[in-house]
Tab-separated table of C-alpha atoms in Angstrom:
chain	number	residue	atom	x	y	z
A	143	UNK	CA	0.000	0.000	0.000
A	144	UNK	CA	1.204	3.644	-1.191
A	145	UNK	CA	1.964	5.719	2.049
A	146	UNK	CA	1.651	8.992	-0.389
A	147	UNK	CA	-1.317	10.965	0.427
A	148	UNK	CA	-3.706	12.820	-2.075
A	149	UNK	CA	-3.222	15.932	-2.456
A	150	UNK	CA	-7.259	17.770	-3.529
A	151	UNK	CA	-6.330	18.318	-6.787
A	152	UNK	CA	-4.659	14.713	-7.281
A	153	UNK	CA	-8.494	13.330	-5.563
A	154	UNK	CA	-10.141	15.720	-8.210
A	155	UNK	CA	-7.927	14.395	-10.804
A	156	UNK	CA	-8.886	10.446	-9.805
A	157	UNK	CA	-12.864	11.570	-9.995
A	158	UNK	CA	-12.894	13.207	-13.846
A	159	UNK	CA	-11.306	9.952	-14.908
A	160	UNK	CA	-14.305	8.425	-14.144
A	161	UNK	CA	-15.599	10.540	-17.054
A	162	UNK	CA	-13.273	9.018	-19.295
A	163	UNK	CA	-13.850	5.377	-18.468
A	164	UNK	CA	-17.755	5.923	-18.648
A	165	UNK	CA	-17.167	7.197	-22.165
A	166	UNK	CA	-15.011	4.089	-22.699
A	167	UNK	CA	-17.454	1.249	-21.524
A	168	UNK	CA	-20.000	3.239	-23.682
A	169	UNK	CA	-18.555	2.685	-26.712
A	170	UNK	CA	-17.959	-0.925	-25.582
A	171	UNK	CA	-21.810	-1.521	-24.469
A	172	UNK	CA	-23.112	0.107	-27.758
A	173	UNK	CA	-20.190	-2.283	-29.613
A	174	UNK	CA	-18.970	1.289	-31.314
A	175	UNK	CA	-15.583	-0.114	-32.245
A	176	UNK	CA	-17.069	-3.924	-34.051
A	177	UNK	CA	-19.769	-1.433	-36.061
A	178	UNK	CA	-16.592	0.833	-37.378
A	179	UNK	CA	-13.946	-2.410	-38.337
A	180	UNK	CA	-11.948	-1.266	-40.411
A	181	UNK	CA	-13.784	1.898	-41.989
A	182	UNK	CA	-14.491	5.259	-42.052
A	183	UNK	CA	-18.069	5.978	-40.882
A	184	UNK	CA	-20.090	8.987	-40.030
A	185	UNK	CA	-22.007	9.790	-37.149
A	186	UNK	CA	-25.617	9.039	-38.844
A	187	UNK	CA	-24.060	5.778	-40.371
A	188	UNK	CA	-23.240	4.273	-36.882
A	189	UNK	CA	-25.945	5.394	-35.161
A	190	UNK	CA	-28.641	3.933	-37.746
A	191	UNK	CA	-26.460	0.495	-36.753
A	192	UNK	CA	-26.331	1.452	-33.269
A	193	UNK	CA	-29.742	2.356	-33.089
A	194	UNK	CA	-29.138	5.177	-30.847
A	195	UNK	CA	-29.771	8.961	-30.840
A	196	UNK	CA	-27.539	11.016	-33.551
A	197	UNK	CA	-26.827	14.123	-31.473
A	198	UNK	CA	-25.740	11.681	-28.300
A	199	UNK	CA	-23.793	9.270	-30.607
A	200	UNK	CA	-21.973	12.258	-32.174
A	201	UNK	CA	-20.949	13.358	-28.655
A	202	UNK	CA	-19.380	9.979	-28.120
A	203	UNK	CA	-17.560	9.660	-31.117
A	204	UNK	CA	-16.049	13.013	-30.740
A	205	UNK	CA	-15.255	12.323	-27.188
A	206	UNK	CA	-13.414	9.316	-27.991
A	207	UNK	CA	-11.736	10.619	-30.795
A	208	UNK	CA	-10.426	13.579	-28.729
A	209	UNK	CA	-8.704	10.982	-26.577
A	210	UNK	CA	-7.552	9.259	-28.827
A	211	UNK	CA	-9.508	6.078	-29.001
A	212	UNK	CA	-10.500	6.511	-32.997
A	213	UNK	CA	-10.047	8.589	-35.551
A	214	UNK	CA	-11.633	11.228	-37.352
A	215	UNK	CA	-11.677	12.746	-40.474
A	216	UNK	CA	-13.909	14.416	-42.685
A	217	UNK	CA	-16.760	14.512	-40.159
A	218	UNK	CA	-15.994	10.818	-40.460
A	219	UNK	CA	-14.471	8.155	-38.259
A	220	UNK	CA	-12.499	5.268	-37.699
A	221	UNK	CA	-10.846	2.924	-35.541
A	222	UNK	CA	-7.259	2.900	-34.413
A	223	UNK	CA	-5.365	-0.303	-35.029
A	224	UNK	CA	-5.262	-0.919	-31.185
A	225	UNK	CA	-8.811	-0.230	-31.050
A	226	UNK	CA	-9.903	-2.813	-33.881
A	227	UNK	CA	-7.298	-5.245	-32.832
A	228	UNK	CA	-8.768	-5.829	-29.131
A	229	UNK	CA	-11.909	-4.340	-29.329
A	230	UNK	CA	-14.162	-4.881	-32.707
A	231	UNK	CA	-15.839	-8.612	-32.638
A	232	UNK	CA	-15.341	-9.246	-36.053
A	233	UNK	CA	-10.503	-9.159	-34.957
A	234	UNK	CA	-8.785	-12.641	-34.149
A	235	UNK	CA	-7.101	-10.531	-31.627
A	236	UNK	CA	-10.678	-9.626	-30.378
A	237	UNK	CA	-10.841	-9.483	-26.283
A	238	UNK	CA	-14.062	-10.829	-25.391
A	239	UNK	CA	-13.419	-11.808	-22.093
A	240	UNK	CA	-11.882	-8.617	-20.676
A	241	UNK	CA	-14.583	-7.228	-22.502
A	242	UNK	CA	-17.366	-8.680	-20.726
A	243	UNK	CA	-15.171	-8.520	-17.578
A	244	UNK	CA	-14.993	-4.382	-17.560
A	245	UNK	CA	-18.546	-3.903	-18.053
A	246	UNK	CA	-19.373	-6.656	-15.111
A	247	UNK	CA	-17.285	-4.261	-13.322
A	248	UNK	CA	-18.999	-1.032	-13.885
A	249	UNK	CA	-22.089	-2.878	-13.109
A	250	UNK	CA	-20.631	-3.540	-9.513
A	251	UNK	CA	-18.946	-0.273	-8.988
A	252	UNK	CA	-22.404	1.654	-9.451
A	253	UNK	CA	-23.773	-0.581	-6.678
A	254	UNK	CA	-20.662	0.039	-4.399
A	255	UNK	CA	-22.334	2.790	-2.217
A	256	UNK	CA	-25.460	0.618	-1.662
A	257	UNK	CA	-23.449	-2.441	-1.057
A	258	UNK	CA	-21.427	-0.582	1.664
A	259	UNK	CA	-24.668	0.715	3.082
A	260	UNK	CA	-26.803	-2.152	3.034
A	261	UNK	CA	-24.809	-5.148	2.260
A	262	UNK	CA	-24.839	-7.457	-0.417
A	263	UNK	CA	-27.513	-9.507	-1.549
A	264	UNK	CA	-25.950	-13.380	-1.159
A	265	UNK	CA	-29.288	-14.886	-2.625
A	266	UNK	CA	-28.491	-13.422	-6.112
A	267	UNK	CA	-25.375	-16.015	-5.823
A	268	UNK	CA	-27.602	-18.915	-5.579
A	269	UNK	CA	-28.573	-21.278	-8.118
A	270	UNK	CA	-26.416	-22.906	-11.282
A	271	UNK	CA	-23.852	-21.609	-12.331
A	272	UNK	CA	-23.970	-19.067	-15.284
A	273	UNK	CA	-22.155	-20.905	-18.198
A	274	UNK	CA	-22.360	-18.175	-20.607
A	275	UNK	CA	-20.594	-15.788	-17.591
A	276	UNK	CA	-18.175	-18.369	-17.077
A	277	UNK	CA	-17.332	-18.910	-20.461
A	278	UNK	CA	-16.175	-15.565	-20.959
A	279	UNK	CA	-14.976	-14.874	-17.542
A	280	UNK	CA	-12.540	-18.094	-18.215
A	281	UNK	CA	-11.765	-16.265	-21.578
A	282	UNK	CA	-10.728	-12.837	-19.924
A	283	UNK	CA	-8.714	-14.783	-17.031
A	284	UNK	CA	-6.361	-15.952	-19.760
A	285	UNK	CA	-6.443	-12.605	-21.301
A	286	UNK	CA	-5.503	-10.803	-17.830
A	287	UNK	CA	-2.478	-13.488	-17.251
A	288	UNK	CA	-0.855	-13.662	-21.003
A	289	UNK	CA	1.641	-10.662	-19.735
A	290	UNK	CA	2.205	-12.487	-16.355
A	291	UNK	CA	2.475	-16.160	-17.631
A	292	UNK	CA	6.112	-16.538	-18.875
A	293	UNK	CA	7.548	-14.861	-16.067
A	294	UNK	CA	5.742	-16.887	-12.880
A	295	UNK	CA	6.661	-20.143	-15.336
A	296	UNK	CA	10.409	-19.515	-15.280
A	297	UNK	CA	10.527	-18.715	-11.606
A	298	UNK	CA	8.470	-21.858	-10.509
A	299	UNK	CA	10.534	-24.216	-12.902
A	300	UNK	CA	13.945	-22.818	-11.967
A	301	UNK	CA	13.586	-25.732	-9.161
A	302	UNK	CA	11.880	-29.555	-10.334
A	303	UNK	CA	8.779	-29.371	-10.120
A	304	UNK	CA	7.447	-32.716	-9.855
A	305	UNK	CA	3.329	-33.011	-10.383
A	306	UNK	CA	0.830	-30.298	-9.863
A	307	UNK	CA	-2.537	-30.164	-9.289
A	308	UNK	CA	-4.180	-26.953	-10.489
A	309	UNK	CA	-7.416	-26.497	-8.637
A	310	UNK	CA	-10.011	-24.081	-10.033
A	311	UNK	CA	-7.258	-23.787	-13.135
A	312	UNK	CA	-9.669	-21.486	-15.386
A	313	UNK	CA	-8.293	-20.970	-18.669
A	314	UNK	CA	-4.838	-23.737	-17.221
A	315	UNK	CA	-2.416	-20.695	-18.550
A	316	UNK	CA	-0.504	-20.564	-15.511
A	317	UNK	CA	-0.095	-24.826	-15.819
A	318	UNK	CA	0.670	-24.964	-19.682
A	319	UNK	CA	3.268	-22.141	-19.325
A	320	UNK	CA	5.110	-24.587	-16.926
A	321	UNK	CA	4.485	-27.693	-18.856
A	322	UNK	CA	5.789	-25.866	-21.969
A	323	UNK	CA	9.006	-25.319	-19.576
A	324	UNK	CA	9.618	-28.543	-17.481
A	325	UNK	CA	8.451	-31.699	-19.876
A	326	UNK	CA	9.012	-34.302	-16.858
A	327	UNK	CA	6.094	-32.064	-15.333
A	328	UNK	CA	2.736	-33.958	-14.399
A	329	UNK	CA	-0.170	-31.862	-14.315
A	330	UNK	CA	-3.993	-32.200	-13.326
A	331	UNK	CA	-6.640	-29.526	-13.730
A	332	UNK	CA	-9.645	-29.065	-12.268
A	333	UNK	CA	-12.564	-26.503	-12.728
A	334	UNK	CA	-16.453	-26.592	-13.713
A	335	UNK	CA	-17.120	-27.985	-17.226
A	336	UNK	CA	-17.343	-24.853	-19.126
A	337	UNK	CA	-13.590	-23.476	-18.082
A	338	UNK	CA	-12.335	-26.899	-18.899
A	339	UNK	CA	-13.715	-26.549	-21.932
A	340	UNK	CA	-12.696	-22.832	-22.686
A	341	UNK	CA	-8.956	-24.076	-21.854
A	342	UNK	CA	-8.872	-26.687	-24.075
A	343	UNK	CA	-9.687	-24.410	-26.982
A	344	UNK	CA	-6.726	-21.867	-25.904
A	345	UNK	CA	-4.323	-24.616	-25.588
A	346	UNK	CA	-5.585	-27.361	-28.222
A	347	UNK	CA	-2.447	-26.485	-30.423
């Protein structure tokens, strides 16, 4: 934990980014970046694929645009090639489980006062399991630990490692970065049906 305090301008400054990650998760709910691909659009164009209000959808754009997030020209815009890499449906490099994931989030942050207040509802939790949540929760796990796997591989393999069991394994990156590394490694994984499944299709090759 940080032991620099805030300054009020520094708190101000961590409130307006709010601003910018509503504007963000915006585009991502209306699926602004997978309507654009790889062209230049105007404002009426995507908002007749949106379905949404012109004036409001013109706001967005330009608001994303000004930071950066697309391009415009000619009253026209476009995607960046980070944008349409991780964020447009139709990109292999497509990120539909961090995706999912950051607008889950949002969802829970805007209930974070009344959680605090009044608790949280546990009988929401009960029931099956939501396979279509965990599919693409599983799918954003690997996402989230592609820049981490290599790294916690080498360090666990710099010793034998012997067998593993990997309990609640999700998408198994962590295990097939160390199998990849140590071949005399046995491994077992274990998770619900759809993550199992989900990892297998990561890893099949």
């Amino acid at each position: 934990m940080s032991n620099t305090l805030l300054s009020y301008q520094e708190i101000l400054k961590k409130i307006d980014q709010l601003a910018e990650a509503n504007i963000l998760i915006s585009a991502l709910e209306l699926s602004i970046f997978s309507i654009l691909e790889k062209r230049y659009m105007s404002a009426k164009q995507i908002s007749n694929v949106a379905k949404t209000q012109l004036d409001g959808t013109e706001i967005l754009l330009d608001a994303l645009s000004s930071m950066g997030v697309l391009k415009k020209k000619d009253n026209k815009y476009k995607n960046t090639s980070i944008t349409y890499k991780y964020f447009c449906e139709s990109s292999l490099g497509y990120k539909k489980g961090t995706v999912m994931l950051k607008q889950e989030n949002r969802k829970e942050y805007e209930q974070l006062a009344n959680i605090i207040k009044n608790g949280r509802d546990l009988k929401s939790f009960d029931g099956e399991d939501d396979s279509k949540f965990r599919h693409l929760f599983t799918y954003a796990m690997h996402e989230r630990s592609e820049i981490y796997v290599d790294k916690v591989a080498e360090i666990i393999t710099k010793k034998p490692v012997g067998n593993l069991v990997d309990l609640g394994c999700g998408s198994g990156s962590y295990s097939v970065a160390i199998l990849k590394r140590d071949k005399n490694v046995g491994a077992v994984l274990m998770d619900r049906s759809v993550a199992i499944r989900v990892a297998n299709k990561i890893h099949k090759n």
